[in-house]
Tab-separated table of C-alpha atoms and ligand atoms in Angstrom:
chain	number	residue	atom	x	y	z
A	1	UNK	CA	0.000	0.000	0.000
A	2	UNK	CA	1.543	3.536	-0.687
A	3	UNK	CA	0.992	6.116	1.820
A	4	UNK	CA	1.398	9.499	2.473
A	5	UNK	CA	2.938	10.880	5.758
A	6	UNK	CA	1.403	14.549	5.757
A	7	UNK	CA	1.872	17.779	8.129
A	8	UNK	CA	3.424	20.709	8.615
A	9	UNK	CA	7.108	21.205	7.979
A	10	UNK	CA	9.112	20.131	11.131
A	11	UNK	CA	6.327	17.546	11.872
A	12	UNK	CA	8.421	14.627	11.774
A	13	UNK	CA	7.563	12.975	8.962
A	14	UNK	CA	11.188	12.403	7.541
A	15	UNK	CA	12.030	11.237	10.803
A	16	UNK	CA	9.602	8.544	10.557
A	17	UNK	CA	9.766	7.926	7.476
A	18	UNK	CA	13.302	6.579	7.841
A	19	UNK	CA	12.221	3.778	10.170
A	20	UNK	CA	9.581	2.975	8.304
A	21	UNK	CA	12.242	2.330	5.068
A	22	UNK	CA	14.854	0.517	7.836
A	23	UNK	CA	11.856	-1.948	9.141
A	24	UNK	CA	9.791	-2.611	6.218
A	25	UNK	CA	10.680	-2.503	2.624
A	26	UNK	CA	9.187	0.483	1.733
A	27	UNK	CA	10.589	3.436	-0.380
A	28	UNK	CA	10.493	6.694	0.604
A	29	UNK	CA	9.727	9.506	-1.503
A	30	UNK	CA	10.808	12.566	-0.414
A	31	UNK	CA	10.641	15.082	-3.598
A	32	UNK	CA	12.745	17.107	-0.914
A	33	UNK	CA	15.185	15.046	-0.939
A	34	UNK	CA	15.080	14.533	-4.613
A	35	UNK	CA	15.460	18.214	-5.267
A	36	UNK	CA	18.489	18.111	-2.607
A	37	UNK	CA	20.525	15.515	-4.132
A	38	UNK	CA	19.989	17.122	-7.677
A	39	UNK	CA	21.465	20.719	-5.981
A	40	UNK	CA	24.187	18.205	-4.760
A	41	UNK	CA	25.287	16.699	-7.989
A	42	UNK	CA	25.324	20.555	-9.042
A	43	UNK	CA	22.788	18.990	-12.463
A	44	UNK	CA	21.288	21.822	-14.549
A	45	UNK	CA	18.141	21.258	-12.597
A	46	UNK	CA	20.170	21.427	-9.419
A	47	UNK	CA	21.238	24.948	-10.180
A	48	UNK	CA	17.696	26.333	-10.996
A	49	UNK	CA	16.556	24.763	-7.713
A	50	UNK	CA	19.073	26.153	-4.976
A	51	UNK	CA	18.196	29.203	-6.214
A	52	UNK	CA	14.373	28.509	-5.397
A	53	UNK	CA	14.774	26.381	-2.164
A	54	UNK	CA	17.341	28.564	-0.256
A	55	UNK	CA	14.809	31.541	-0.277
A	56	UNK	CA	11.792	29.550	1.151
A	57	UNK	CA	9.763	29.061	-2.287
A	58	UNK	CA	8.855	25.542	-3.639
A	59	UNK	CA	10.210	23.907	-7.234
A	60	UNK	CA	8.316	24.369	-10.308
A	61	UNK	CA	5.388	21.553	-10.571
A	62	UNK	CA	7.621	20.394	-13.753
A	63	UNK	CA	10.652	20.107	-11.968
A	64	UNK	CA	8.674	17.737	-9.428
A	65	UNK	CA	7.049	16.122	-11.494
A	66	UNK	CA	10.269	14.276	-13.550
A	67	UNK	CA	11.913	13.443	-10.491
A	68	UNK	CA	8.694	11.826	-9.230
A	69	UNK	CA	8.024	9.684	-12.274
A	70	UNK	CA	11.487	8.657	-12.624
A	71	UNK	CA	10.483	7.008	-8.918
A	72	UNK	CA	6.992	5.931	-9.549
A	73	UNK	CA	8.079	3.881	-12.639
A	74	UNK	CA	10.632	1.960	-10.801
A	75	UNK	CA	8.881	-1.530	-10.268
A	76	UNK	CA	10.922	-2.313	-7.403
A	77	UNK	CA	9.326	0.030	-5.195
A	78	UNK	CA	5.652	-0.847	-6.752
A	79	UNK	CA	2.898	0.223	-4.332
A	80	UNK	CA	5.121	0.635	-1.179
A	81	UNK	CA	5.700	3.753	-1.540
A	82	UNK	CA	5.848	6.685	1.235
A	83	UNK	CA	4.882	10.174	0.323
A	84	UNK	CA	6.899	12.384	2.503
A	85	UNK	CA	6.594	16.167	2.327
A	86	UNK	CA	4.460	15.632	-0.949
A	87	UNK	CA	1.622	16.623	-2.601
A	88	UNK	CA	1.967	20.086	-1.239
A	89	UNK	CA	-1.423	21.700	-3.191
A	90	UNK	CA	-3.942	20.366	-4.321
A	91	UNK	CA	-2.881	20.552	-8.047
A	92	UNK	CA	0.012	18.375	-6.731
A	93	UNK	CA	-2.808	15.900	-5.187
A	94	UNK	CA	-4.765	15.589	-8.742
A	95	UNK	CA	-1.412	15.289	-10.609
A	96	UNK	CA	-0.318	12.762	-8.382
A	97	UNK	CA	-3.681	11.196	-8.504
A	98	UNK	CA	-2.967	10.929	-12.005
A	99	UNK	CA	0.574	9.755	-12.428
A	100	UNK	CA	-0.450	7.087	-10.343
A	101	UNK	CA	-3.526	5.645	-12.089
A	102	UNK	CA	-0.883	5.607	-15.334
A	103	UNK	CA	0.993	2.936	-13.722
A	104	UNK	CA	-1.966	1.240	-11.734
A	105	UNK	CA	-1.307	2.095	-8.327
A	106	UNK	CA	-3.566	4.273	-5.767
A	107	UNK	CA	-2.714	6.418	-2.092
A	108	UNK	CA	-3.982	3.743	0.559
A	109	UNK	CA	-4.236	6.195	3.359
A	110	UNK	CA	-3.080	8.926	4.680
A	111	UNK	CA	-1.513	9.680	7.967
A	112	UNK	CA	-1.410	13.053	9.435
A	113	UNK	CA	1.043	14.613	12.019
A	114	UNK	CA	-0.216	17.540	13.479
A	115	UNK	CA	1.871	19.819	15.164
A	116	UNK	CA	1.845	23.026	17.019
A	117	UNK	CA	4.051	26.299	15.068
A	118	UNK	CA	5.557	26.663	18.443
A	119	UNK	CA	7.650	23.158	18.750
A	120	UNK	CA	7.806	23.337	14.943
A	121	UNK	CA	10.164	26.352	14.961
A	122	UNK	CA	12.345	24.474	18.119
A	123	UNK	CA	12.679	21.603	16.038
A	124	UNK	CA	13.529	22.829	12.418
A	125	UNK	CA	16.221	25.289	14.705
A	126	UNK	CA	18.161	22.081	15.949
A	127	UNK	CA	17.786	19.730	12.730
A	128	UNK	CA	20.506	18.169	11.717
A	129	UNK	CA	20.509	15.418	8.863
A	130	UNK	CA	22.799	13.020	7.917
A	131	UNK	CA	24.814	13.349	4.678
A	132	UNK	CA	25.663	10.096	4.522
A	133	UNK	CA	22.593	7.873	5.944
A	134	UNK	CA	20.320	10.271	5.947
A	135	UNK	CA	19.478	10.133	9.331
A	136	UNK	CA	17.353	13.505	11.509
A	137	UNK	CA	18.430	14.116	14.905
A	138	UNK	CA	18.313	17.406	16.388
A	139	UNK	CA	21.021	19.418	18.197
A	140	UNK	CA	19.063	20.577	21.056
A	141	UNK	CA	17.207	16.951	22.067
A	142	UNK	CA	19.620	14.679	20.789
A	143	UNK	CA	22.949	15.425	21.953
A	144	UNK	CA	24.351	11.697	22.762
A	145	UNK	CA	23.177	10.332	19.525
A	146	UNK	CA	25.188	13.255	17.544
A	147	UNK	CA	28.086	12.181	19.836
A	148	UNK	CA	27.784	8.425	19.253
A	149	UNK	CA	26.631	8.665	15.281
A	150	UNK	CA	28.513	5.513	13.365
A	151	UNK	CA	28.656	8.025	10.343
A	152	UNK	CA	31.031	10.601	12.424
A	153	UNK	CA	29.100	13.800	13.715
A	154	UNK	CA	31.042	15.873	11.117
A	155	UNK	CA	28.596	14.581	8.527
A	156	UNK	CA	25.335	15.596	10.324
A	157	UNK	CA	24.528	18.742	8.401
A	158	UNK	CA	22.036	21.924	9.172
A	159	UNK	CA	20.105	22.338	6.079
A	160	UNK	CA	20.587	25.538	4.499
A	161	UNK	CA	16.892	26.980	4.122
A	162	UNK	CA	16.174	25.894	8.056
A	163	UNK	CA	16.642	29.242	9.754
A	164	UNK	CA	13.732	31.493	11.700
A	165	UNK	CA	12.636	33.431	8.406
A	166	UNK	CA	12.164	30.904	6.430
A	167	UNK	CA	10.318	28.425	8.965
A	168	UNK	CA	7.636	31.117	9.282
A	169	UNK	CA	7.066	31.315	5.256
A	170	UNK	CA	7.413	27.518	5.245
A	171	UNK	CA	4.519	27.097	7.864
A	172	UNK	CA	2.559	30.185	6.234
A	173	UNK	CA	2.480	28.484	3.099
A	174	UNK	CA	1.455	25.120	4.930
A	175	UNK	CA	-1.325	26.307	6.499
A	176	UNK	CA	-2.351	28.197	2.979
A	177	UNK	CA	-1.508	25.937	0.508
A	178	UNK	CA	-0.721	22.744	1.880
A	179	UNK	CA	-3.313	22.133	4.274
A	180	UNK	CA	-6.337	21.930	1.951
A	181	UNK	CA	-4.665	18.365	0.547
A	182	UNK	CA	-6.017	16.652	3.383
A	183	UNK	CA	-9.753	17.892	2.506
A	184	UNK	CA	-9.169	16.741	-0.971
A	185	UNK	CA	-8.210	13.099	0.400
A	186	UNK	CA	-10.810	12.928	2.899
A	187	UNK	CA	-13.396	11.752	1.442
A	188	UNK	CA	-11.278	8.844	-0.907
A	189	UNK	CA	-8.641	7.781	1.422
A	190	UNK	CA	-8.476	6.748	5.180
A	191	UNK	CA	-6.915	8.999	7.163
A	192	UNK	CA	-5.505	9.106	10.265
A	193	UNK	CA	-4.141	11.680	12.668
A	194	UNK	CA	-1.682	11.352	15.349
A	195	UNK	CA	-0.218	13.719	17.611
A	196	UNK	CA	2.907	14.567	16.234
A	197	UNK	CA	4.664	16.287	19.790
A	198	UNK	CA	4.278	12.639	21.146
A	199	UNK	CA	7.321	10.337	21.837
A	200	UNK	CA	8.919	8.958	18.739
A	201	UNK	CA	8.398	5.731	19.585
A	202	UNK	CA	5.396	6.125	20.205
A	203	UNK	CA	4.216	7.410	17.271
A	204	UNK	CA	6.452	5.029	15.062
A	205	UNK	CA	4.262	2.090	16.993
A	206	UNK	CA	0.751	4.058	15.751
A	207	UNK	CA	2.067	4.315	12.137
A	208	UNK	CA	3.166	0.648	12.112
A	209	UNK	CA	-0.424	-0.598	13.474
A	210	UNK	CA	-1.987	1.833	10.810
A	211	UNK	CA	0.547	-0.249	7.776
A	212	UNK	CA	-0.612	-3.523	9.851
A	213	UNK	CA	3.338	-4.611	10.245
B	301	ADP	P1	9.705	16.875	8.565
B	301	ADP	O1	10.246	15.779	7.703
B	301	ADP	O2	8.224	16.688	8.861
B	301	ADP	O3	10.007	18.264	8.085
B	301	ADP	P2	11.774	15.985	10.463
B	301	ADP	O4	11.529	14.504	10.518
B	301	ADP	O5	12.922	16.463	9.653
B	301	ADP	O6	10.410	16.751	10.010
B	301	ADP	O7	11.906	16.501	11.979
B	301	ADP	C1	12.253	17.840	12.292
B	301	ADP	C2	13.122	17.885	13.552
B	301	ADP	O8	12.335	17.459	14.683
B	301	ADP	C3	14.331	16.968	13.513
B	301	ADP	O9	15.409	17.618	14.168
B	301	ADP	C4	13.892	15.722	14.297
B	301	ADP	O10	14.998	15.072	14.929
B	301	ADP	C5	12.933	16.310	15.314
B	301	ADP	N1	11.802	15.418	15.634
B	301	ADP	C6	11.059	14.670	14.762
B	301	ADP	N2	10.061	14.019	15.398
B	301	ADP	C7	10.144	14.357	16.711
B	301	ADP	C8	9.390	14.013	17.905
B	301	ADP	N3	8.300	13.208	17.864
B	301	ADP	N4	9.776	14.576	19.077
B	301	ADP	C9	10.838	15.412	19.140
B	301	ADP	N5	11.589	15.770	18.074
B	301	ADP	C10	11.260	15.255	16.860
């Protein structure tokens, strides 16, 4: 079953995500991530989107929309599949909706982490992600693990775009934008919402009895 991890930026839903993909053998699709490792490689898309992403804005719908066919198509990772910081409108939704029904394959639900601005801003502050694994801790709640990461801590990164300016337009755009997505869904996929300032853990064990693993 794909799915789609949804809420507000800082949520957590990278961070889950990534135990989801260590458990299970699911995929996940960040177009985030996509559009980061394309600024990495320095590719002529890579160039246009640094640009974009450092001041707060989103990539063009085109620009999403290659990298997320060139995942989609990939048989191996044929309907398990985790949406993670996408569809972010509800044009997004529809094309998704779309690219999808090409290739057989539908959302199976939809799990939303809701999140207060206030612990939002504390966590996207003290992210720090992996350059190597991939892995979110965060400066301010994690210190021992940053210490003790098999990687070396000299490879946990701060994202560029994750200072206090830019969190506010990200969540501003969220709440304008973003949000809608889950009325489009709600009446064609199950849903289900979890507090997202909850223990980890704890919210890693709801997500797994929602995917039945
Ligand atoms: P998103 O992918 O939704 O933008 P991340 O998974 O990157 O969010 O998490 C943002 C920051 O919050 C990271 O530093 C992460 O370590 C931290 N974090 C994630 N989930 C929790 C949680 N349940 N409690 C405390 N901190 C968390």
């Amino acid at each position: 079953m794909n799915i789609i991890l949804f809420g507000p930026p800082g949520a957590g839903k990278g961070t889950q995500a990534q135990f989801i993909v260590q458990k299970h053998n699911y995929f996940q699709l960040s177009t985030g991530d996509l559009l980061r490792k394309e600024v990495k490689l320095k590719t002529t898309l890579g160039v246009q989107i640094e640009k974009l992403i450092t001041n707060g804005k989103f990539a063009s719908d085109e620009i999403v929309n290659t990298l997320l066919r060139q995942s989609i198509t990939n048989l191996k990772f044929r309907d398990r599949i985790i949406f993670d910081g996408y569809p972010r409108n509800v044009d997004q939704a529809k094309n998704l909706e779309l690219i999808l029904s090409e290739f057989n394959q539908t959302i199976g639900h939809i799990i939303f982490l809701n999140v207060s601005k206030e612990i939002i801003e504390k966590r996207i502050m003290g992210r720090m992600t992996c350059d190597r694994c991939n892995m979110t801790l965060n400066e301010f709640f994690n210190k021992d693990q940053i210490e003790l990461h098999p990687c070396g801590k000299e490879h946990l990164k701060k994202r560029k775009d994750d200072n206090f300016d830019v969190i506010v337009s990200r969540y501003d755009t969220y709440m304008k934008t973003t949000k809608p997505v889950l009325d489009f869904y709600s009446k064609k996929v199950n849903l289900t919402e979890i507090d997202g300032a909850a223990e980890i853990e704890l919210i890693t064990s709801k997500i797994n009895s929602v995917l039945n693993v």
